[in-house]
Coordinates of C-alpha atoms (C1' of nucleotides) in Angstrom, one line a residue:
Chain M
X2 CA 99.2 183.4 113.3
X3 CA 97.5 185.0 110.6
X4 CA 98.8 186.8 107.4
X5 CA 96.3 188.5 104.6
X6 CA 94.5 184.9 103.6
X7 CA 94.2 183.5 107.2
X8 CA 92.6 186.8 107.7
X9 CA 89.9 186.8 104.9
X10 CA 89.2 183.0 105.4
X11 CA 88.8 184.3 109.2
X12 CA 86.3 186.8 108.3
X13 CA 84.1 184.7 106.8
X14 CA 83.4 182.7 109.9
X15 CA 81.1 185.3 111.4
X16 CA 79.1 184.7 108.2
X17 CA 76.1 182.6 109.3
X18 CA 75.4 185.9 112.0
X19 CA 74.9 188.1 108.1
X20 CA 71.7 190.0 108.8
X21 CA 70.9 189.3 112.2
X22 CA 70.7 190.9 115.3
X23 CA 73.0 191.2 118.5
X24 CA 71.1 190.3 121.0
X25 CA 73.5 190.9 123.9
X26 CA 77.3 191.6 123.7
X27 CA 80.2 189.7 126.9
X28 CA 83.5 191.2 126.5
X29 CA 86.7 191.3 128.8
X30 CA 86.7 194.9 128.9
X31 CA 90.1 195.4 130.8
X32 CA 91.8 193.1 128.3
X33 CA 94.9 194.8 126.3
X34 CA 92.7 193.9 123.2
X35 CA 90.9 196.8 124.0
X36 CA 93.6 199.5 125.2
X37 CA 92.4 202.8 123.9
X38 CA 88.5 201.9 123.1
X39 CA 85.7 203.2 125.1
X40 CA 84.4 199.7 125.9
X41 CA 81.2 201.5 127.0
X42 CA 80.4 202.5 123.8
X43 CA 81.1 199.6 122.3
X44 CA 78.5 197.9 124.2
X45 CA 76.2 200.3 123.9
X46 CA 76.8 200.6 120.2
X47 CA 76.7 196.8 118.9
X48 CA 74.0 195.8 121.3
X49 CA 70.7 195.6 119.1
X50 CA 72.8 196.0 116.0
X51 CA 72.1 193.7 113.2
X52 CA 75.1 192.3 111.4
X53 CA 75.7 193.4 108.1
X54 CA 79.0 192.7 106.1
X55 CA 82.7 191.9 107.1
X56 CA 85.5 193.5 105.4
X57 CA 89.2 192.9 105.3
X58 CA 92.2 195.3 104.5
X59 CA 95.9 193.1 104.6
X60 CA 95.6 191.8 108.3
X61 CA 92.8 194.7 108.9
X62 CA 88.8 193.5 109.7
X63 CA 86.1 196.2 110.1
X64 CA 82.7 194.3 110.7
X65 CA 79.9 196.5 109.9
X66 CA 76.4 196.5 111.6
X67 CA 73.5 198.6 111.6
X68 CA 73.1 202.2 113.1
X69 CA 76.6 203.3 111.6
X70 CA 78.5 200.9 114.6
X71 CA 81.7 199.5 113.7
X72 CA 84.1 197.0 114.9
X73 CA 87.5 197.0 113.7
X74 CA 89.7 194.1 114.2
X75 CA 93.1 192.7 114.7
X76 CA 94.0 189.3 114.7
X77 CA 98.2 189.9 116.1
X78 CA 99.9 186.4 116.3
X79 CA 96.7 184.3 117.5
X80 CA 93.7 185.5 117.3
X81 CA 91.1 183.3 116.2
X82 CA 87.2 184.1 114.9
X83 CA 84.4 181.7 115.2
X84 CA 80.7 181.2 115.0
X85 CA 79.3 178.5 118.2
X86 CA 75.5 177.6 117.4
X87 CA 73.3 176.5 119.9
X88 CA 73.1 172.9 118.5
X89 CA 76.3 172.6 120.0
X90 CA 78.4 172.5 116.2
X91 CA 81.1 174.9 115.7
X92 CA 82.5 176.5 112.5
X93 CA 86.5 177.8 112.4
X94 CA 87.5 177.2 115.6
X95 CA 89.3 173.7 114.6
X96 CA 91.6 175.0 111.7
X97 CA 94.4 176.0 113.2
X98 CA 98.1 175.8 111.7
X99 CA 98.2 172.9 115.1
X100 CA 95.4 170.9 114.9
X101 CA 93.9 170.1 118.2
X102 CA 95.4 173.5 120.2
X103 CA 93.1 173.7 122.9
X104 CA 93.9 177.3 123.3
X105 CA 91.8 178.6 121.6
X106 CA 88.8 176.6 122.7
X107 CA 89.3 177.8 126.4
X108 CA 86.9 180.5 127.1
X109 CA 88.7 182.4 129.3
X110 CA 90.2 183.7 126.3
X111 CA 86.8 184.4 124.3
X112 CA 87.3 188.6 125.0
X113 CA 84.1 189.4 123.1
X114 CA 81.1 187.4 122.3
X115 CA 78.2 188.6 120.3
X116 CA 75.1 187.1 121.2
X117 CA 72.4 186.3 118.7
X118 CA 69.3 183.7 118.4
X119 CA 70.8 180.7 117.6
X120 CA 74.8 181.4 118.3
X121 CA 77.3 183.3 118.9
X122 CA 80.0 185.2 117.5
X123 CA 83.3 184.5 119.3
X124 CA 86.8 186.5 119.0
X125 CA 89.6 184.4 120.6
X126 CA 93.4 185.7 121.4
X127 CA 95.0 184.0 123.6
X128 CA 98.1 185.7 123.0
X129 CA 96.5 189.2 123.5
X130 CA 98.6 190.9 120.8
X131 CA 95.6 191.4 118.5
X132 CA 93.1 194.6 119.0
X133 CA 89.3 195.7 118.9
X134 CA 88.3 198.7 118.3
X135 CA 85.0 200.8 117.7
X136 CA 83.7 203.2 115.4
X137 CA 80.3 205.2 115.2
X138 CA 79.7 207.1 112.1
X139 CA 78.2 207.3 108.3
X140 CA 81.3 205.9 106.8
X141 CA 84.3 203.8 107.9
X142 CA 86.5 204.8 110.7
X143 CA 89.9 206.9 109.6
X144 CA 92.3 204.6 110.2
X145 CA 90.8 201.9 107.5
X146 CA 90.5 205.1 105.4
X147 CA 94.2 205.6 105.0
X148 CA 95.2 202.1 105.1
X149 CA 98.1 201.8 101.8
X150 CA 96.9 200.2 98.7
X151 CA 96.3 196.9 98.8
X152 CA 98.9 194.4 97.2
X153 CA 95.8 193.5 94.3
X154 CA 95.3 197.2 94.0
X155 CA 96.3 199.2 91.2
X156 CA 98.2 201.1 93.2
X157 CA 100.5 198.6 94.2
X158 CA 103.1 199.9 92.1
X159 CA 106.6 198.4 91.3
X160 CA 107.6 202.2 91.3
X161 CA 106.3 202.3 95.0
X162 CA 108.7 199.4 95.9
X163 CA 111.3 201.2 94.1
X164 CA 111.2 204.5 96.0
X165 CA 110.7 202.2 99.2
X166 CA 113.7 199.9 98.7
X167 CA 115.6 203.0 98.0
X168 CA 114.8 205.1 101.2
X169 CA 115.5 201.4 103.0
X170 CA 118.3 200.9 101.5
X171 CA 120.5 199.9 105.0
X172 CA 118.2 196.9 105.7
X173 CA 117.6 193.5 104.5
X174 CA 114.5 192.5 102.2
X175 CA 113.2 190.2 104.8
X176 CA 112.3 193.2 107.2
X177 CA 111.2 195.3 104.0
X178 CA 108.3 192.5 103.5
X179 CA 107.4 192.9 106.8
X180 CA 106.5 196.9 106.3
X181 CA 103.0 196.9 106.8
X182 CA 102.7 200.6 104.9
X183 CA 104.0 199.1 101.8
X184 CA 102.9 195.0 101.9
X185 CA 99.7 195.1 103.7
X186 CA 98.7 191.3 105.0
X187 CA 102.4 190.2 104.3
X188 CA 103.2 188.1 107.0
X189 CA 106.6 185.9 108.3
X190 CA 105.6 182.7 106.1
X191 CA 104.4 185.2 103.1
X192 CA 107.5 186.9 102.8
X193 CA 110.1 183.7 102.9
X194 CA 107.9 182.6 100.0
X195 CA 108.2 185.2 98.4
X196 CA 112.2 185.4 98.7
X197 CA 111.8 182.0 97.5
X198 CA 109.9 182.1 94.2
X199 CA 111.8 184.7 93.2
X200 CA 115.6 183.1 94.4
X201 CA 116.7 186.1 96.5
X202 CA 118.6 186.0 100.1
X203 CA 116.7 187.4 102.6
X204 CA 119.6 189.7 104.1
X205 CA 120.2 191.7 100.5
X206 CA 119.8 195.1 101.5
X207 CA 116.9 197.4 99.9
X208 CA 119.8 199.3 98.1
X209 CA 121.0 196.0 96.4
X210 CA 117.8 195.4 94.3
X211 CA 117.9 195.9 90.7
X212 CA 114.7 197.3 88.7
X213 CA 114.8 194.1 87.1
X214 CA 115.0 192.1 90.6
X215 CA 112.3 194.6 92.2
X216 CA 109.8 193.8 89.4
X217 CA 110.3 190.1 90.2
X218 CA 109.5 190.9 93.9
X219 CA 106.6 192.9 92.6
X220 CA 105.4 190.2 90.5
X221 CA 106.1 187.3 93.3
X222 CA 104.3 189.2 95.6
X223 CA 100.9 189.7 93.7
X224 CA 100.9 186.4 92.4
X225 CA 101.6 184.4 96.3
X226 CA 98.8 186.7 97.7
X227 CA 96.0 185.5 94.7
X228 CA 97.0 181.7 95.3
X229 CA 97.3 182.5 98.9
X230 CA 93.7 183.7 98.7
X231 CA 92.7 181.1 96.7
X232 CA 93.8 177.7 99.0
X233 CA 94.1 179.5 102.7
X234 CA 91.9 181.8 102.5
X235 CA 88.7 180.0 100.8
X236 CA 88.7 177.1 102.6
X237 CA 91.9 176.7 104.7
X238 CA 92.7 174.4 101.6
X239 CA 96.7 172.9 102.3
X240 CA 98.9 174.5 99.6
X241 CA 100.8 172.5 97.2
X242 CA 104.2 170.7 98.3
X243 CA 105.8 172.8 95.6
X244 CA 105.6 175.6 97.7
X245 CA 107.8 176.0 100.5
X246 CA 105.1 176.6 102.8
X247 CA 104.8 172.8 103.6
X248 CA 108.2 172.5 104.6
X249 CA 109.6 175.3 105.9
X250 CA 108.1 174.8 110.1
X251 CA 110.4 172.3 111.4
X252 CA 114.0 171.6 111.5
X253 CA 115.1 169.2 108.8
X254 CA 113.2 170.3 105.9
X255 CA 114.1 170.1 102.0
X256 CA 113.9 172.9 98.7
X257 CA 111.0 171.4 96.9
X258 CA 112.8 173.0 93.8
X259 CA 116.6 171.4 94.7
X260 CA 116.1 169.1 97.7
X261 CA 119.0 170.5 99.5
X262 CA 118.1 171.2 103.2
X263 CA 116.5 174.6 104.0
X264 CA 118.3 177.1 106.2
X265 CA 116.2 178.6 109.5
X266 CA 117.8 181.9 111.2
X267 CA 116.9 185.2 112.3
X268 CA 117.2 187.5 109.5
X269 CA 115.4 190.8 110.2
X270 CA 114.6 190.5 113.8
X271 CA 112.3 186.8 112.6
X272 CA 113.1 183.4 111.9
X273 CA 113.7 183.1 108.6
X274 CA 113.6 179.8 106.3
X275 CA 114.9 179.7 103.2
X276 CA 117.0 177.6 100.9
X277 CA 120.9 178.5 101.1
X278 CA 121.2 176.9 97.7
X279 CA 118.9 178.6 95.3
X280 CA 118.8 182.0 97.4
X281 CA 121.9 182.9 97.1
Chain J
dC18 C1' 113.2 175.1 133.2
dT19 C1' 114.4 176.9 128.6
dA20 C1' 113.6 178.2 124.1
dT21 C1' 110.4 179.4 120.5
dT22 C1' 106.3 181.6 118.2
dT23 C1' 102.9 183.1 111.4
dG24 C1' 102.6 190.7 114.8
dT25 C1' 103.0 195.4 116.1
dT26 C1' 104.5 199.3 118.9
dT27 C1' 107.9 201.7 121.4
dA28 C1' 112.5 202.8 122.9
dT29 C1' 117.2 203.5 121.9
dC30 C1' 121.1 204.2 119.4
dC31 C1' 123.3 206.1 115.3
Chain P
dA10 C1' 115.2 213.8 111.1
dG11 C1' 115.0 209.6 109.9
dG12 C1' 116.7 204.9 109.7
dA13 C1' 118.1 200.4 111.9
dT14 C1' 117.7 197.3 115.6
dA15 C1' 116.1 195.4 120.0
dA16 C1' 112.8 195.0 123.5
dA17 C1' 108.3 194.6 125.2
dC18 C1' 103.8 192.8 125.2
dA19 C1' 101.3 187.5 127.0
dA20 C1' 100.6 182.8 126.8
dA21 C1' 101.0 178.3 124.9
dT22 C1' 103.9 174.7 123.2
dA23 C1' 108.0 171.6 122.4

DNA sequence: CTATTTGTTTATCC
DNA sequence: AGGATAAACAAATA
């Protein structure tokens, strides 16, 4: 489910755990969410921690704690994060793009649980396509080191999309979107808005781009992900029916800029909506 | 029972 | 070598 705002309003549901400690750690350590971590020293390492700050990168979380322990995170196509208090309330487990999915309320998909006084810290996937991971050390692990620049960055460059539209020039923009090394966070829904705003079919090829369309992509793309940011991501806020965001999930829905019906195919290996009329 | 899914990695072919 | 495409992963939902 979640693309660079789901993520960072995501994040932020660990927050009433800030600058506390782990009193005991439950995890499913077999779980492919773990495939490659030494769930041992996981355990070993967050256990007694206190909780200090979450971070995200694109789709990328790192949650740092005390003692130089680290967890890294990946949400994949559902993963969910949540805070369960004692008192029996719950924050961010019912905002889901379906309302009232028990999925991810079933605990046999809760793979790790932090335990503190007063509630816990739950990661949910029932999907299992997301990923934990572990890190002792002074600084941040490597891989959240070299992650690209992020789109808000000032190195997200419309002469990086250039050079990158030009090496992939054989394949359509809807797949380029989806290149996490260039649009970190950009996700399925992200990049058909994108195409949208700026009135381009998804199956141009990266060699088909003009500087003048490429700055357009460049702009589209940094202005979605601060609105995006600003609704989704701060309170899970629904965007405006001008975007196509509220109509683009179910067969039979219309262009909020020309009312004509929208078109939904598999354009880059995903299903793609877009409208035929304006994109063309 | 079948088709679909908002993500990423790996395999395969060119 | 490097790019393009498809399959695999796992589980819920319509």
């Amino acid at each position: 489910m979640p693309e660079l705002a789901e993520v960072a309003y995501y994040a932020k549901q660990w927050a009433p755990g800030l600058g506390r400690r782990v009193t005991g750690i439950r995890i499913h350590p077999e779980k492919r969410l773990f495939r490659g971590e030494d769930t041992a020293a996981l355990v070993a390492g967050l256990t007694g921690a206190t909780y200090r700050a979450a971070h995200t990168h694109g789709k990328n979380l790192l949650f740092e704690f005390s003692g130089g322990a680290w967890l890294g995170g990946h949400l994949g196509m559902t993963g969910h994060l949540m805070a369960r208090h004692d008192s029996g309330t719950s924050t961010g487990d019912v905002r889901l793009y379906r309302p009232g999915s028990p999925a991810h309320e079933n605990p046999k998909h809760h793979h790790l649980v932090l335990e503190q006084k007063g509630r816990q810290l739950v990661f949910s996937d029932p999907r299992l396509f997301g990923r934990l991971r572990f890190h002792r050390g002074a600084s941040p692990p490597r891989w959240w080191r070299q992650l690209p620049p992020e789109i808000l960055s000032e190195h997200f460059t419309k002469d990086r999309l250039s050079h990158f539209f030009a090496r992939r020039r054989g394949s359509p923009i809807k797949a380029l979107l989806l290149d996490q090394a260039v649009f970190p966070g950009i996700g399925n829904w992200m990049a058909d808005e994108i195409l949208w705003l700026t009135k381009t079919d998804p199956r141009t090829r990266g060699g088909e781009l003009s500087t003048e369309a490429t700055a357009s992509l460049w702009r589209a793309t940094r202005q979605l992900t601060r609105n995006a940011l600003r609704t989704i991501g701060r309170d899970w806020s629904r965007p405006p029916d001008t975007w196509l965001f509220n109509h683009r999930w179910s067969d039979g829905g219309r262009c909020p800029g020309c009312d004509a019906p929208l078109a939904r195919e598999p354009i880059g290996g995903r299903t793609t909506c877009y409208c035929p009329t304006c994109q063309s």
